[in-house]
PDB file of C-alpha atoms and ligand atoms in Angstrom:
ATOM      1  CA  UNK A   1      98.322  73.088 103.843  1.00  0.00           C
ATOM      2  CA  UNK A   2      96.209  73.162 100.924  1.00  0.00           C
ATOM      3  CA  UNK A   3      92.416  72.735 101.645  1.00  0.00           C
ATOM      4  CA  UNK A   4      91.189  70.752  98.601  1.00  0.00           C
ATOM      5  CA  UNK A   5      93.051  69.542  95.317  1.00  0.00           C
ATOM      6  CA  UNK A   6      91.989  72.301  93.303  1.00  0.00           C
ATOM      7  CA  UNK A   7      94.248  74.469  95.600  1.00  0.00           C
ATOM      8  CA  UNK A   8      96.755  72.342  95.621  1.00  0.00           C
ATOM      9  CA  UNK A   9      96.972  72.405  91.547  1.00  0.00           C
ATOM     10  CA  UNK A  10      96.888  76.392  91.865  1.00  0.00           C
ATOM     11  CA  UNK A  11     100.102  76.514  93.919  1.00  0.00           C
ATOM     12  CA  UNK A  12     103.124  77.556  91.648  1.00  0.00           C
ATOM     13  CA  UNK A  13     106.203  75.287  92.710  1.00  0.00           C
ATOM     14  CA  UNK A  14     107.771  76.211  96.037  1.00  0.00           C
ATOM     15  CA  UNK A  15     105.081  77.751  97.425  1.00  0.00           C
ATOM     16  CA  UNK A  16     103.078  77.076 100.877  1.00  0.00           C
ATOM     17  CA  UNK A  17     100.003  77.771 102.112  1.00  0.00           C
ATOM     18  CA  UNK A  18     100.423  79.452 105.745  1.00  0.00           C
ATOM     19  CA  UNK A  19      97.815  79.793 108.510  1.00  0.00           C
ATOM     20  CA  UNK A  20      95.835  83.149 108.061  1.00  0.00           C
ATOM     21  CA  UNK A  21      96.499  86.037 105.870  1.00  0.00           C
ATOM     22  CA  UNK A  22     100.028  87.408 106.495  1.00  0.00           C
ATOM     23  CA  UNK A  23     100.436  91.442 105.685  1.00  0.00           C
ATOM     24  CA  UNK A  24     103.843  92.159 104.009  1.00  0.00           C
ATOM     25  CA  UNK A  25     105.795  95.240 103.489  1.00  0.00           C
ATOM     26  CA  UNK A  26     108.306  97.838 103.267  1.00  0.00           C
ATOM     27  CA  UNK A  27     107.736 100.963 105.437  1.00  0.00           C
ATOM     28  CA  UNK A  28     105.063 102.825 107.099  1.00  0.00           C
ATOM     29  CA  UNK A  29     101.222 102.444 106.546  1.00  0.00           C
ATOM     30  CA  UNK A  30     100.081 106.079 104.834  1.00  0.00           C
ATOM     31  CA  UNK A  31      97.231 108.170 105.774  1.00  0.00           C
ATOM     32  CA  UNK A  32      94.250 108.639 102.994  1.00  0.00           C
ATOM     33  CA  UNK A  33      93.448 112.602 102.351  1.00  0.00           C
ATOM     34  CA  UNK A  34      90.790 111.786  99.919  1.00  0.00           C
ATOM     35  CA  UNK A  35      90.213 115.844  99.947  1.00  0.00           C
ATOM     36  CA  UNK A  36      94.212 116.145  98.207  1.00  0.00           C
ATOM     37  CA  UNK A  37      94.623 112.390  97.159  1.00  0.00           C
ATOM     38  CA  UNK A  38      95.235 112.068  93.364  1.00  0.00           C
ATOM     39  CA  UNK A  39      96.109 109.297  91.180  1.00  0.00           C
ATOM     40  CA  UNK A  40      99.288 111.292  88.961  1.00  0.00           C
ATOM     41  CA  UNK A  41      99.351 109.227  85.280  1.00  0.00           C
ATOM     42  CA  UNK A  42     103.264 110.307  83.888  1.00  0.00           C
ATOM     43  CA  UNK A  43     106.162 109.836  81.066  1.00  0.00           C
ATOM     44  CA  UNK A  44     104.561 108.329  77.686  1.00  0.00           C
ATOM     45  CA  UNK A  45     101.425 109.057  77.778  1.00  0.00           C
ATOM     46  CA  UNK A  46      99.545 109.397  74.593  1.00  0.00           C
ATOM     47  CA  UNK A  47      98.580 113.598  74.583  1.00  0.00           C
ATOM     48  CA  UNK A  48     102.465 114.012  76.382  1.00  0.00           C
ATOM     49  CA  UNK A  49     100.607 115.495  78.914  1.00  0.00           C
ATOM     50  CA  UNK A  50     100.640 114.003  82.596  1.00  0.00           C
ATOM     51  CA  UNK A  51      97.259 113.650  83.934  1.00  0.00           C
ATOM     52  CA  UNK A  52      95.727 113.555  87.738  1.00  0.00           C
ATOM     53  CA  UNK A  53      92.851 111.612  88.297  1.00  0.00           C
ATOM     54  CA  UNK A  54      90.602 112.977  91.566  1.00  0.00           C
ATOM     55  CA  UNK A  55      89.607 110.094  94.484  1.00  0.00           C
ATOM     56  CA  UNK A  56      85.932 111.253  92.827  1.00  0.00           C
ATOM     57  CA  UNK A  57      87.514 111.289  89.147  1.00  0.00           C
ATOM     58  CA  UNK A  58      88.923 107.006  90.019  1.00  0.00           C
ATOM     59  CA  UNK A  59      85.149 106.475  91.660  1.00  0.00           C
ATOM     60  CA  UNK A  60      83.766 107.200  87.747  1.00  0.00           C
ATOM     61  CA  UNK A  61      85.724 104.690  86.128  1.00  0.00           C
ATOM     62  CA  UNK A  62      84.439 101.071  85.677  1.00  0.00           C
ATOM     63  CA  UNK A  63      84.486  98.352  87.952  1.00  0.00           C
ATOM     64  CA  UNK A  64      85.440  94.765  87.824  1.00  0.00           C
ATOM     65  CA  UNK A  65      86.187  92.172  90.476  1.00  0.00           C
ATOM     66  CA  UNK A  66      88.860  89.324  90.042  1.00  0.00           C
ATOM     67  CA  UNK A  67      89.486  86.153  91.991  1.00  0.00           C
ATOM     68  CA  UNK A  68      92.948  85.775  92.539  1.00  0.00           C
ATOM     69  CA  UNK A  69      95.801  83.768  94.334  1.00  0.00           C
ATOM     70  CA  UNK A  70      98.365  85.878  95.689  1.00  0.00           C
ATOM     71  CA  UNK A  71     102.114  84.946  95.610  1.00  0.00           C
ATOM     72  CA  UNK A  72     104.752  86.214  97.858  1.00  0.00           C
ATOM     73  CA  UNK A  73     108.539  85.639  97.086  1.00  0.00           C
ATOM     74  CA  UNK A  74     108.824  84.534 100.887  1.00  0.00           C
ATOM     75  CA  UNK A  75     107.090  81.455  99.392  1.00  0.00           C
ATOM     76  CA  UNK A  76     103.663  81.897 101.102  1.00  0.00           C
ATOM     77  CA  UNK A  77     100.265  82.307  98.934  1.00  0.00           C
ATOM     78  CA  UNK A  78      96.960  83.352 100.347  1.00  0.00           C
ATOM     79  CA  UNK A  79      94.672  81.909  98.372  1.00  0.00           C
ATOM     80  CA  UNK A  80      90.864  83.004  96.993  1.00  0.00           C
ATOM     81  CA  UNK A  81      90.355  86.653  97.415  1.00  0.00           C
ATOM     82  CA  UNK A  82      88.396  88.551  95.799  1.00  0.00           C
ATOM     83  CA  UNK A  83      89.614  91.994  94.514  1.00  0.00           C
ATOM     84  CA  UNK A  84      86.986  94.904  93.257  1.00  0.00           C
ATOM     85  CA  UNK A  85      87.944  97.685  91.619  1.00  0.00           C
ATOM     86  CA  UNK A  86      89.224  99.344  88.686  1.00  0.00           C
ATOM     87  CA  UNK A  87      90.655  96.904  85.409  1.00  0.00           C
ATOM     88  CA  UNK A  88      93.392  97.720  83.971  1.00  0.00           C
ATOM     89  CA  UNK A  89      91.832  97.856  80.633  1.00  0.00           C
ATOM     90  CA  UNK A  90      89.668 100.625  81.499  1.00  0.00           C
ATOM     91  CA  UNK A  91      92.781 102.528  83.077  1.00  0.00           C
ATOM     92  CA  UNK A  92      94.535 102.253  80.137  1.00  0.00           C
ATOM     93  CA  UNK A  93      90.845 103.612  78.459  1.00  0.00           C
ATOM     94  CA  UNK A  94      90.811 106.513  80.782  1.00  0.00           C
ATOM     95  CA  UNK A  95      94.353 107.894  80.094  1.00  0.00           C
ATOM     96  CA  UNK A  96      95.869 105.754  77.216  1.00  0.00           C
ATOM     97  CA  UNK A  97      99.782 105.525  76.890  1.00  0.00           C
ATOM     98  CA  UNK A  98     101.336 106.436  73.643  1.00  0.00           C
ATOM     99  CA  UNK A  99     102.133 104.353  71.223  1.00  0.00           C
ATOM    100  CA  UNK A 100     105.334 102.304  71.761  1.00  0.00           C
ATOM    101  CA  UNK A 101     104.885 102.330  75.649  1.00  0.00           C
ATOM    102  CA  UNK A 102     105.758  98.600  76.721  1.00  0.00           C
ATOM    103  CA  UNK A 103     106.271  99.128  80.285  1.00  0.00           C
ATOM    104  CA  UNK A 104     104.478 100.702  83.594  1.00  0.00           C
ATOM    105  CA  UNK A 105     106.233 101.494  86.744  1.00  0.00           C
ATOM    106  CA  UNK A 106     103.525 101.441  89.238  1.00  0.00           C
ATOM    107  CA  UNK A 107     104.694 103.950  91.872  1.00  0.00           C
ATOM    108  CA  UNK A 108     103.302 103.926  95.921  1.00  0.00           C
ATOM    109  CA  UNK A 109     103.360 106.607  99.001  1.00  0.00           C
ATOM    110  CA  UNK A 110     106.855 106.786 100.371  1.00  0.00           C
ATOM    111  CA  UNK A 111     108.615 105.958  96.684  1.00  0.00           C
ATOM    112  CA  UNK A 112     108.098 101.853  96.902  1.00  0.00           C
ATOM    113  CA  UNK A 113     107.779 101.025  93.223  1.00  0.00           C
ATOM    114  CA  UNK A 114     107.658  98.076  90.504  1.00  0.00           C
ATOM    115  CA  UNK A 115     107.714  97.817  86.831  1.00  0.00           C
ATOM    116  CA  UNK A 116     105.141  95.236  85.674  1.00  0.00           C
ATOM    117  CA  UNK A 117     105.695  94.552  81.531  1.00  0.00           C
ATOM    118  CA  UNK A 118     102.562  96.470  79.594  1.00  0.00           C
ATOM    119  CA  UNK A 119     101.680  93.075  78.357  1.00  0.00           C
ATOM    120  CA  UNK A 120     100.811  91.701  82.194  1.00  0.00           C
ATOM    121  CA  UNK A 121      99.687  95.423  82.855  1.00  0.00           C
ATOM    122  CA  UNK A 122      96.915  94.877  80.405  1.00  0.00           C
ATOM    123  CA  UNK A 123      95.280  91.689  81.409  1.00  0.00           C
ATOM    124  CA  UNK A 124      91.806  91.331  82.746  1.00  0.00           C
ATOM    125  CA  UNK A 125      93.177  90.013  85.921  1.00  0.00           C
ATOM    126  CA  UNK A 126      94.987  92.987  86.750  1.00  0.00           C
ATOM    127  CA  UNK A 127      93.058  95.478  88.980  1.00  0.00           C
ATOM    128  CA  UNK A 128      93.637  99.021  90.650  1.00  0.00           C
ATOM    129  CA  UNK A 129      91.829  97.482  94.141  1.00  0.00           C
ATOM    130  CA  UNK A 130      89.322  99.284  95.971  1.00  0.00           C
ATOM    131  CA  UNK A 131      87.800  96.322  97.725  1.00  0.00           C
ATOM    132  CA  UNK A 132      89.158  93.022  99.063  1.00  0.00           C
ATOM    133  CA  UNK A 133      86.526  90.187  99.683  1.00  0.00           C
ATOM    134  CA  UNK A 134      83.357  92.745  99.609  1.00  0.00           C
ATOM    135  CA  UNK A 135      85.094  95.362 101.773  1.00  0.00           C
ATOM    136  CA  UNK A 136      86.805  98.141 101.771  1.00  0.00           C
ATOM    137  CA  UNK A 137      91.022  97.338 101.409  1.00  0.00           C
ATOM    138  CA  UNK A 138      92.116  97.800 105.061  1.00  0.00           C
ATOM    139  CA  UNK A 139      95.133 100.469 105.686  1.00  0.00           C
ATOM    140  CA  UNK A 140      97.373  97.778 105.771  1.00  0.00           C
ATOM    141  CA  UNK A 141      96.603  96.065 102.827  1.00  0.00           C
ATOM    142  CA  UNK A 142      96.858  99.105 100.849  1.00  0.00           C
ATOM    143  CA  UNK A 143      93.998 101.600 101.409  1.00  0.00           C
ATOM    144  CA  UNK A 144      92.550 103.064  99.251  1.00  0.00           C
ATOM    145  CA  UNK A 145      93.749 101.730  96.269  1.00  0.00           C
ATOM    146  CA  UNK A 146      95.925  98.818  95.452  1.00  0.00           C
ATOM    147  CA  UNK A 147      97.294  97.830  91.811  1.00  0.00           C
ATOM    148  CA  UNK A 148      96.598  94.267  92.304  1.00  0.00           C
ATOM    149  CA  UNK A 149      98.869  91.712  89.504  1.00  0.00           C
ATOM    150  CA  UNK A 150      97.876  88.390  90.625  1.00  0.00           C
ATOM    151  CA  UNK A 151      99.998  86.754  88.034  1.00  0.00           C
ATOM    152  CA  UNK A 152     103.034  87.940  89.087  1.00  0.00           C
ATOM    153  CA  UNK A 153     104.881  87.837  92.686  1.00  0.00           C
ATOM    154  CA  UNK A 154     103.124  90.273  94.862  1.00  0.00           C
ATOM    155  CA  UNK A 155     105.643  92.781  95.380  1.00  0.00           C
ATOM    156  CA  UNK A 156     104.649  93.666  91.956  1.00  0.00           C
ATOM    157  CA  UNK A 157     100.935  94.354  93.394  1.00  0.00           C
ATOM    158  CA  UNK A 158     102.089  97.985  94.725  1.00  0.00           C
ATOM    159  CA  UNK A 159      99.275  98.893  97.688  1.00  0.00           C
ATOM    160  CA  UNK A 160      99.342 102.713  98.492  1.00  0.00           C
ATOM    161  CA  UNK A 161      99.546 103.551  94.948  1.00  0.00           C
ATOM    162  CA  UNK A 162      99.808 107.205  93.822  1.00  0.00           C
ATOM    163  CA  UNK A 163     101.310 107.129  90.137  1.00  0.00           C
ATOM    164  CA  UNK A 164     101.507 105.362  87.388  1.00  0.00           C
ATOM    165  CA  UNK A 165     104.526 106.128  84.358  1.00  0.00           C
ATOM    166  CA  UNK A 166     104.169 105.132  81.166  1.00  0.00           C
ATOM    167  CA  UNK A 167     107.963 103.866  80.141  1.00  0.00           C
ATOM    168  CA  UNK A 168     109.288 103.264  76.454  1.00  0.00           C
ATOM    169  CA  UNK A 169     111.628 100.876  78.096  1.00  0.00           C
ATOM    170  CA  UNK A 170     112.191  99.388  80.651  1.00  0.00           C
ATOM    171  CA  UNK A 171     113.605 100.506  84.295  1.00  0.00           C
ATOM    172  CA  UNK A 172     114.062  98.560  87.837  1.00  0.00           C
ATOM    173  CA  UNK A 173     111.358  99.133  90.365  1.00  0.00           C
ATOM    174  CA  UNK A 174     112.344  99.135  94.364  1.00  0.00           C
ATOM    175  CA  UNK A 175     112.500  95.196  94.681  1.00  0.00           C
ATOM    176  CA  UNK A 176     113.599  94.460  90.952  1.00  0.00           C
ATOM    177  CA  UNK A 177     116.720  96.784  91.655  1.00  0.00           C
ATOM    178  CA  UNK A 178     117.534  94.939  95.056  1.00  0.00           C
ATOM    179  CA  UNK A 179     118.090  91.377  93.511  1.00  0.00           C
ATOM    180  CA  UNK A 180     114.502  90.262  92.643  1.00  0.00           C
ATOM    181  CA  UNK A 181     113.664  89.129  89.007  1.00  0.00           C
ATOM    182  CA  UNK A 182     112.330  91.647  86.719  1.00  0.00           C
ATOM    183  CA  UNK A 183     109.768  89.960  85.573  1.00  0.00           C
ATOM    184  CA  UNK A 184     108.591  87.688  88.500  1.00  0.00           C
ATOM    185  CA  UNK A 185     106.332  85.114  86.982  1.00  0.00           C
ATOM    186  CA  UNK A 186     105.906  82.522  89.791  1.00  0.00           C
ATOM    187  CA  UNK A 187     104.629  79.431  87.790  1.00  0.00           C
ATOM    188  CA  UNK A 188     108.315  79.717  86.378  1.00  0.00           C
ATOM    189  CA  UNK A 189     110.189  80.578  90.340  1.00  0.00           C
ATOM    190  CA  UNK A 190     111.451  84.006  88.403  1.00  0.00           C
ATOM    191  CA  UNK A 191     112.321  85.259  92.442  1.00  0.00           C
ATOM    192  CA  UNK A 192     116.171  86.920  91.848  1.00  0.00           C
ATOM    193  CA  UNK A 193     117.854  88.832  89.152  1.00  0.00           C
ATOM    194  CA  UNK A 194     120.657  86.128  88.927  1.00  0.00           C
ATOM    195  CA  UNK A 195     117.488  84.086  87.550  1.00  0.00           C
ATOM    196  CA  UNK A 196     117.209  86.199  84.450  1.00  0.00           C
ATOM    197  CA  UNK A 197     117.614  85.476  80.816  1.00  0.00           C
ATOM    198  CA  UNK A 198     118.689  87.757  78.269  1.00  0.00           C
ATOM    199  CA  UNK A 199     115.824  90.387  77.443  1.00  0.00           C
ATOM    200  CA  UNK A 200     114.132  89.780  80.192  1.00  0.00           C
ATOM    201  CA  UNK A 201     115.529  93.123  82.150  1.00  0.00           C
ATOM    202  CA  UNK A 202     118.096  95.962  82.374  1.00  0.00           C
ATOM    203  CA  UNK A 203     120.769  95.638  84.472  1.00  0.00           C
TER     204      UNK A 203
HETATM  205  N1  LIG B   1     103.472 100.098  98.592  1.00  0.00           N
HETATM  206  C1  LIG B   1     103.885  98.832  98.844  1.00  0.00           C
HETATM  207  N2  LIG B   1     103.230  97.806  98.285  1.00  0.00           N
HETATM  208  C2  LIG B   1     103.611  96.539  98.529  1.00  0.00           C
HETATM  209  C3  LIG B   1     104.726  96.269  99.360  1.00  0.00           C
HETATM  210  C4  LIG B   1     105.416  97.379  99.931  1.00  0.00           C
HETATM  211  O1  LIG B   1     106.415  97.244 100.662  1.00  0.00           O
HETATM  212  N3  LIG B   1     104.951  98.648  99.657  1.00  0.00           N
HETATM  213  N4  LIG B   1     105.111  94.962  99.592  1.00  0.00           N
HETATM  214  C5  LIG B   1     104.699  93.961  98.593  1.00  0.00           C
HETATM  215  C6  LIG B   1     104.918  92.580  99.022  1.00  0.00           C
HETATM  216  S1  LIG B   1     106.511  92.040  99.067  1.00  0.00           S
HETATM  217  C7  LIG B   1     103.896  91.715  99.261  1.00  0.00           C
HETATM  218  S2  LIG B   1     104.159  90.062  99.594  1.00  0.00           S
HETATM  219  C8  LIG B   1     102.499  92.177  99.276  1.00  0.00           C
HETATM  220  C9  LIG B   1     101.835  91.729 100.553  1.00  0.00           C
HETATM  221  O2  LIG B   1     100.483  92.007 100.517  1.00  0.00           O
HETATM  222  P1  LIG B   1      99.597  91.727 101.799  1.00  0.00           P
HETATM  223  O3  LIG B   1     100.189  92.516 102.936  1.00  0.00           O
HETATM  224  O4  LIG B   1      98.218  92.154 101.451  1.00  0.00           O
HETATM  225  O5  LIG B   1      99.695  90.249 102.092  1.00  0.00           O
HETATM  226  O6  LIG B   1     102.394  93.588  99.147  1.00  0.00           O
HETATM  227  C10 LIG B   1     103.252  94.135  98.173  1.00  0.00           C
HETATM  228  N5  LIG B   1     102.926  95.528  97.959  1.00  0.00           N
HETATM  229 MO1  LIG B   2     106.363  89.722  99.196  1.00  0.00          MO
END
């Protein structure tokens, strides 16, 4: 149940509020090597090059922290955290995409991905995640770094993430090319493909 009116009005239409925080998702929980972890930056980018970024390379780049509601398809939200880490913005900074890049397919351990529109990318709500409520992300929830999308429905907030491709246009992630909606806005219930308009995906 929602704990005040304020939360209330900042639950998008079919969603609940469950008891505790659930943890969702596909797979195994990976292991952190920070020693050989690197974050790989691929396709359009704006030298053509790809680019690695070192754990101690990522630790050099600004920081920001968001307050966010978090939406899962399932229909539950958690509510009020607090993510701390790395904005978008100064991602994009860091290793800029080249011109004509519209789309990012954020890409996790074990080949989970999702394709998030460059124009949600690059919002100041959007975070590579470091922290959750003052502390370190926990394994589960996507240690060490999490691309965090709060706009969106979560499965586009990839946890785990190792890559991030720079696409000209537009290709299915892991979820998006098993029936969920492309572009996943949950203030609008975008949950399946079948939902889709025209221009809103590829097949
Ligand atoms: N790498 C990866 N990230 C993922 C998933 C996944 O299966 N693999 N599941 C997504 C889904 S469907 C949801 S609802 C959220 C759940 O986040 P939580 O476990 O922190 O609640 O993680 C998302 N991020
Ligand atoms: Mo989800």
């Amino acid at each position: 149940m929602p704990e005040t009116p304020d939360e209330e009005n900042r639950l998008p239409p079919g969603q609940y509020i469950p008891r505790g925080r659930p943890v969702v998702h596909y797979g195994r929980v990976p292991s952190f090597r920070p020693a050989t972890w690197r974050l790989q930056i691929f396709g359009a980018t704006a030298s053509g090059e790809q680019h690695f970024l070192s754990w101690d390379e990522f630790g050099e780049l600004p920081r920001s922290t968001v307050l966010a509601d978090v939406h899962c398809v399932t229909k539950f939200s958690i509510m009020g955290t607090e993510w701390s880490g790395v904005p978008a913005g100064a991602f994009l900074a860091a290793v800029p995409p080249a011109e004509g890049v519209r789309h990012v397919m954020i890409w996790a351990e074990y080949g989970y991905s999702a394709n998030v529109r460059m124009a949600d990318f690059d919002r100041d709500s959007t975070v590579f995640a470091t922290e959750l409520d003052g502390k370190p992300l926990t394994p589960e929830r996507g240690f060490p770094v999490r691309v965090v999308v709060p706009h969106l429905y979560a499965w586009k907030s990839v946890k785990w993430v190792r890559a991030i491709e720079y696409l000209t246009e537009d290709r299915r992630g892991f979820w998006e090319d098993r029936g969920y909606h492309n572009v996943a806005d949950p203030w609008r219930e975008q949950r399946y493909s079948y939902q889709e308009d025209p221009g809103e995906g590829p097949p």
